[in-house]
Amino acid sequence: SQTIHQWPATLVQPVGSPLSLECTVEGTSNPNLYWYRQAAGRGLQLLFYSVGIGQISSEVPQNLSASRPQDRQFILSSKKLLLSDSGFYLCAWRFRRYLENTEAFFGQGTRLTVV
Amino acid sequence: RKEVEQDPGPFNVPEGATVAFNCTYSNSASQSFFWYRQDCRKEPKLLMSVYSSGNEDGRFTAQLNRASQYISLLIRDSKLSDSATYLCVVNPGHTGGFKTIFGAGTRLFVKA
């Protein structure tokens, strides 16, 4: 069976500090990978998605970046955090199939507070 | 226009009530559709897929109207445990770059 691991679960970081959140998937290969952010009381905002190693699509211009150094590893980074970066960050994966009739599976999320 | 839009909510209903949520999507070529449930401070989890012919899972019924580009979720005989945020999800398919788009969610509160 497939599992997704995301860490850390909770993070408190000062403004201007760097960020690195990691997500790994086990039990499948060539997944589509996604990073979402959810501000308090709001919906999920798609930040980045990837259909393969080194292939990153950005949805929202901001001071975040993503990388996919390995097939089942997805990393979200920032060089300097802003207060507005606070939120609930969720990594997700989907099977990559032609018909795209596949649901997304989520990690448990990282609750980031920038102070 | 947002790619996926949902009823804003919140919906406050008594136990045993029937409640319906609607969701519209902008990309007519969208491939697949889902409803997710999200509990407070937790990750979203799949509630059910939405099929063209409509589908039912116990007290939950999902409908898809491709012509009007909307999907719906009906919850019958609401339980206290149904209180959560319900998220509409659309996969645009290859025309949308393989994205998975979530609506902003609709909060449901079921009261005793």
Short mmCIF file of C-alpha atoms in Angstrom, two decimals:
data_model
loop_
_atom_site.label_atom_id
_atom_site.label_comp_id
_atom_site.label_asym_id
_atom_site.label_seq_id
_atom_site.Cartn_x
_atom_site.Cartn_y
_atom_site.Cartn_z
CA SER A 1 0.00 0.00 0.00
CA GLN A 2 1.01 3.58 -0.50
CA THR A 3 1.89 6.00 2.27
CA ILE A 4 2.89 9.64 2.37
CA HIS A 5 5.10 11.16 5.02
CA GLN A 6 5.33 14.85 5.72
CA TRP A 7 7.39 16.56 8.40
CA PRO A 8 7.63 18.34 10.69
CA ALA A 9 4.07 18.43 12.01
CA THR A 10 4.50 21.81 13.67
CA LEU A 11 7.02 24.55 13.09
CA VAL A 12 7.56 28.00 14.56
CA GLN A 13 10.03 30.14 12.65
CA PRO A 14 11.11 33.78 12.93
CA VAL A 15 10.54 36.21 10.09
CA GLY A 16 13.45 36.16 7.66
CA SER A 17 14.53 32.61 8.46
CA PRO A 18 14.75 29.87 5.83
CA LEU A 19 12.25 27.05 5.44
CA SER A 20 12.46 23.48 4.26
CA LEU A 21 9.50 21.10 4.37
CA GLU A 22 9.89 17.60 3.08
CA CYS A 23 7.41 15.08 1.79
CA THR A 24 8.04 11.52 0.66
CA VAL A 25 5.77 8.89 -0.84
CA GLU A 26 6.23 5.15 -0.47
CA GLY A 27 4.71 2.25 -2.31
CA THR A 28 4.29 3.80 -5.74
CA SER A 29 6.38 5.27 -8.53
CA ASN A 30 6.00 8.27 -10.83
CA PRO A 31 3.35 9.97 -8.70
CA ASN A 32 2.06 13.47 -9.34
CA LEU A 33 3.04 15.53 -6.30
CA TYR A 34 1.44 18.68 -4.90
CA TRP A 35 2.02 21.35 -2.27
CA TYR A 36 -0.99 23.24 -0.91
CA ARG A 37 -1.31 25.95 1.71
CA GLN A 38 -4.36 26.60 3.83
CA ALA A 39 -4.62 29.84 5.75
CA ALA A 40 -6.69 29.78 8.94
CA GLY A 41 -10.36 29.30 8.08
CA ARG A 42 -9.70 29.30 4.35
CA GLY A 43 -9.60 26.82 1.47
CA LEU A 44 -6.63 24.99 -0.03
CA GLN A 45 -4.43 27.06 -2.30
CA LEU A 46 -2.36 25.08 -4.80
CA LEU A 47 1.24 26.28 -4.60
CA PHE A 48 3.24 23.84 -6.73
CA TYR A 49 2.80 20.58 -8.52
CA SER A 50 5.16 18.16 -10.21
CA VAL A 51 4.65 15.41 -12.77
CA GLY A 52 8.25 14.19 -12.69
CA ILE A 53 11.76 14.62 -11.30
CA GLY A 54 12.91 18.18 -11.75
CA GLN A 55 9.55 19.26 -13.24
CA ILE A 56 7.90 21.92 -11.11
CA SER A 57 4.88 24.04 -11.99
CA SER A 58 4.19 27.10 -9.88
CA GLU A 59 0.66 28.35 -9.37
CA VAL A 60 1.19 31.42 -7.25
CA PRO A 61 4.20 33.77 -7.45
CA GLN A 62 5.63 34.27 -3.98
CA ASN A 63 8.79 33.76 -1.99
CA LEU A 64 8.41 29.99 -1.90
CA SER A 65 10.00 27.42 -4.19
CA ALA A 66 9.70 23.68 -4.65
CA SER A 67 12.02 20.95 -5.83
CA ARG A 68 11.71 17.29 -6.69
CA PRO A 69 15.21 15.80 -6.47
CA GLN A 70 13.93 12.21 -6.47
CA ASP A 71 10.86 10.52 -7.88
CA ARG A 72 9.04 10.29 -4.56
CA GLN A 73 10.45 13.30 -2.75
CA PHE A 74 8.99 16.79 -2.86
CA ILE A 75 10.50 19.72 -0.98
CA LEU A 76 9.05 23.14 -0.24
CA SER A 77 11.54 25.89 0.55
CA SER A 78 11.91 29.54 1.29
CA LYS A 79 15.03 31.64 1.71
CA LYS A 80 13.32 34.24 3.92
CA LEU A 81 9.96 33.67 5.57
CA LEU A 82 7.31 36.36 5.80
CA LEU A 83 4.55 36.65 8.38
CA SER A 84 2.08 35.94 5.58
CA ASP A 85 3.69 32.53 5.02
CA SER A 86 2.01 31.22 8.18
CA GLY A 87 -0.49 28.48 7.49
CA PHE A 88 -1.17 24.79 7.18
CA TYR A 89 1.01 23.25 4.46
CA LEU A 90 -0.17 20.03 2.91
CA CYS A 91 1.65 17.67 0.58
CA ALA A 92 -0.40 15.36 -1.61
CA TRP A 93 0.14 12.73 -4.28
CA ARG A 94 -1.91 11.15 -7.07
CA PHE A 95 -1.37 8.19 -9.33
CA ARG A 96 -0.28 9.40 -12.75
CA ARG A 97 -2.75 7.82 -15.11
CA TYR A 98 -3.87 8.93 -18.54
CA LEU A 99 -7.53 9.31 -17.69
CA GLU A 100 -6.79 11.31 -14.56
CA ASN A 101 -9.68 9.74 -12.66
CA THR A 102 -7.64 9.46 -9.51
CA GLU A 103 -8.03 11.11 -6.15
CA ALA A 104 -5.34 12.89 -4.16
CA PHE A 105 -3.95 11.52 -0.91
CA PHE A 106 -2.63 13.90 1.71
CA GLY A 107 0.11 13.91 4.27
CA GLN A 108 -0.78 14.99 7.78
CA GLY A 109 0.36 18.54 7.13
CA THR A 110 2.78 21.01 8.68
CA ARG A 111 1.39 23.84 10.74
CA LEU A 112 3.80 26.74 10.22
CA THR A 113 3.72 29.84 12.37
CA VAL A 114 6.01 32.68 11.41
CA VAL A 115 6.69 35.03 14.33
CA ARG B 1 -13.89 33.44 -12.28
CA LYS B 2 -12.41 30.93 -9.87
CA GLU B 3 -11.71 27.47 -11.24
CA VAL B 4 -13.82 25.83 -8.55
CA GLU B 5 -16.48 27.65 -6.50
CA GLN B 6 -18.57 26.39 -3.64
CA ASP B 7 -21.47 27.56 -1.51
CA PRO B 8 -19.87 29.79 1.10
CA GLY B 9 -21.69 28.35 4.14
CA PRO B 10 -21.64 27.82 7.01
CA PHE B 11 -24.63 25.53 7.09
CA ASN B 12 -26.18 25.05 10.51
CA VAL B 13 -28.65 22.15 10.57
CA PRO B 14 -30.31 20.01 13.23
CA GLU B 15 -29.62 16.31 13.52
CA GLY B 16 -31.68 14.32 11.03
CA ALA B 17 -31.87 17.12 8.49
CA THR B 18 -31.04 16.81 4.82
CA VAL B 19 -28.47 19.25 3.50
CA ALA B 20 -27.12 19.85 0.01
CA PHE B 21 -23.92 21.49 -1.18
CA ASN B 22 -23.24 22.71 -4.69
CA CYS B 23 -20.01 23.38 -6.51
CA THR B 24 -19.33 24.85 -9.95
CA TYR B 25 -16.22 24.51 -12.09
CA SER B 26 -14.98 26.61 -14.98
CA ASN B 27 -13.04 24.15 -17.17
CA SER B 28 -15.54 22.25 -19.31
CA ALA B 29 -12.88 19.67 -20.18
CA SER B 30 -12.42 18.65 -16.53
CA GLN B 31 -11.94 14.93 -16.16
CA SER B 32 -12.88 13.86 -12.68
CA PHE B 33 -14.56 15.13 -9.57
CA PHE B 34 -14.51 14.34 -5.88
CA TRP B 35 -15.84 15.42 -2.51
CA TYR B 36 -13.43 15.54 0.41
CA ARG B 37 -14.10 16.03 4.07
CA GLN B 38 -11.78 18.02 6.31
CA ASP B 39 -12.02 18.01 10.08
CA CYS B 40 -10.65 20.90 12.09
CA ARG B 41 -6.85 21.10 11.94
CA LYS B 42 -6.61 17.85 9.97
CA GLU B 43 -5.74 16.94 6.41
CA PRO B 44 -8.57 16.49 3.87
CA LYS B 45 -9.74 12.94 3.27
CA LEU B 46 -11.66 11.54 0.35
CA LEU B 47 -15.38 11.25 1.01
CA MET B 48 -16.47 10.03 -2.39
CA SER B 49 -15.81 10.25 -6.08
CA VAL B 50 -18.46 11.76 -8.32
CA TYR B 51 -19.50 9.77 -11.36
CA SER B 52 -21.40 10.94 -14.40
CA SER B 53 -24.39 8.78 -13.58
CA GLY B 54 -24.47 9.93 -9.97
CA ASN B 55 -23.53 7.74 -7.06
CA GLU B 56 -24.58 7.01 -3.53
CA ASP B 57 -22.71 5.85 -0.47
CA GLY B 58 -25.01 5.32 2.48
CA ARG B 59 -26.44 8.69 3.47
CA PHE B 60 -24.33 10.54 0.90
CA THR B 61 -25.31 11.13 -2.72
CA ALA B 62 -23.13 12.87 -5.30
CA GLN B 63 -24.34 14.20 -8.64
CA LEU B 64 -22.52 15.59 -11.66
CA ASN B 65 -24.05 17.88 -14.28
CA ARG B 66 -21.52 18.34 -17.05
CA ALA B 67 -23.76 20.56 -19.16
CA SER B 68 -24.09 23.09 -16.35
CA GLN B 69 -20.64 22.35 -14.93
CA TYR B 70 -21.63 21.71 -11.36
CA ILE B 71 -21.49 18.90 -8.86
CA SER B 72 -23.52 18.41 -5.73
CA LEU B 73 -23.40 16.52 -2.47
CA LEU B 74 -26.52 15.55 -0.56
CA ILE B 75 -26.34 14.37 3.03
CA ARG B 76 -29.45 12.73 4.43
CA ASP B 77 -30.26 12.14 8.10
CA SER B 78 -27.40 14.37 9.28
CA LYS B 79 -25.39 13.19 12.27
CA LEU B 80 -23.39 15.24 14.74
CA SER B 81 -20.30 13.51 13.37
CA ASP B 82 -21.00 14.99 9.92
CA SER B 83 -19.87 18.39 11.22
CA ALA B 84 -16.82 19.26 9.11
CA THR B 85 -15.75 21.23 6.07
CA TYR B 86 -16.68 19.69 2.73
CA LEU B 87 -14.36 20.38 -0.17
CA CYS B 88 -15.24 20.08 -3.82
CA VAL B 89 -12.34 18.86 -5.96
CA VAL B 90 -11.81 18.93 -9.72
CA ASN B 91 -9.11 17.33 -11.82
CA PRO B 92 -8.89 19.35 -15.05
CA GLY B 93 -6.87 16.56 -16.67
CA HIS B 94 -4.11 17.13 -19.17
CA THR B 95 -5.77 20.35 -20.41
CA GLY B 96 -5.23 21.77 -16.95
CA GLY B 97 -1.68 20.59 -16.53
CA PHE B 98 -2.60 17.69 -14.23
CA LYS B 99 -3.54 20.02 -11.41
CA THR B 100 -5.91 19.05 -8.64
CA ILE B 101 -8.07 22.03 -7.75
CA PHE B 102 -9.92 22.39 -4.47
CA GLY B 103 -12.85 24.64 -3.73
CA ALA B 104 -12.69 26.85 -0.67
CA GLY B 105 -14.92 24.46 1.26
CA THR B 106 -18.29 24.64 2.94
CA ARG B 107 -18.55 24.40 6.71
CA LEU B 108 -21.31 22.21 8.08
CA PHE B 109 -22.42 22.31 11.70
CA VAL B 110 -24.91 19.68 12.79
CA LYS B 111 -26.62 20.50 16.09
CA ALA B 112 -28.31 18.20 18.57
#
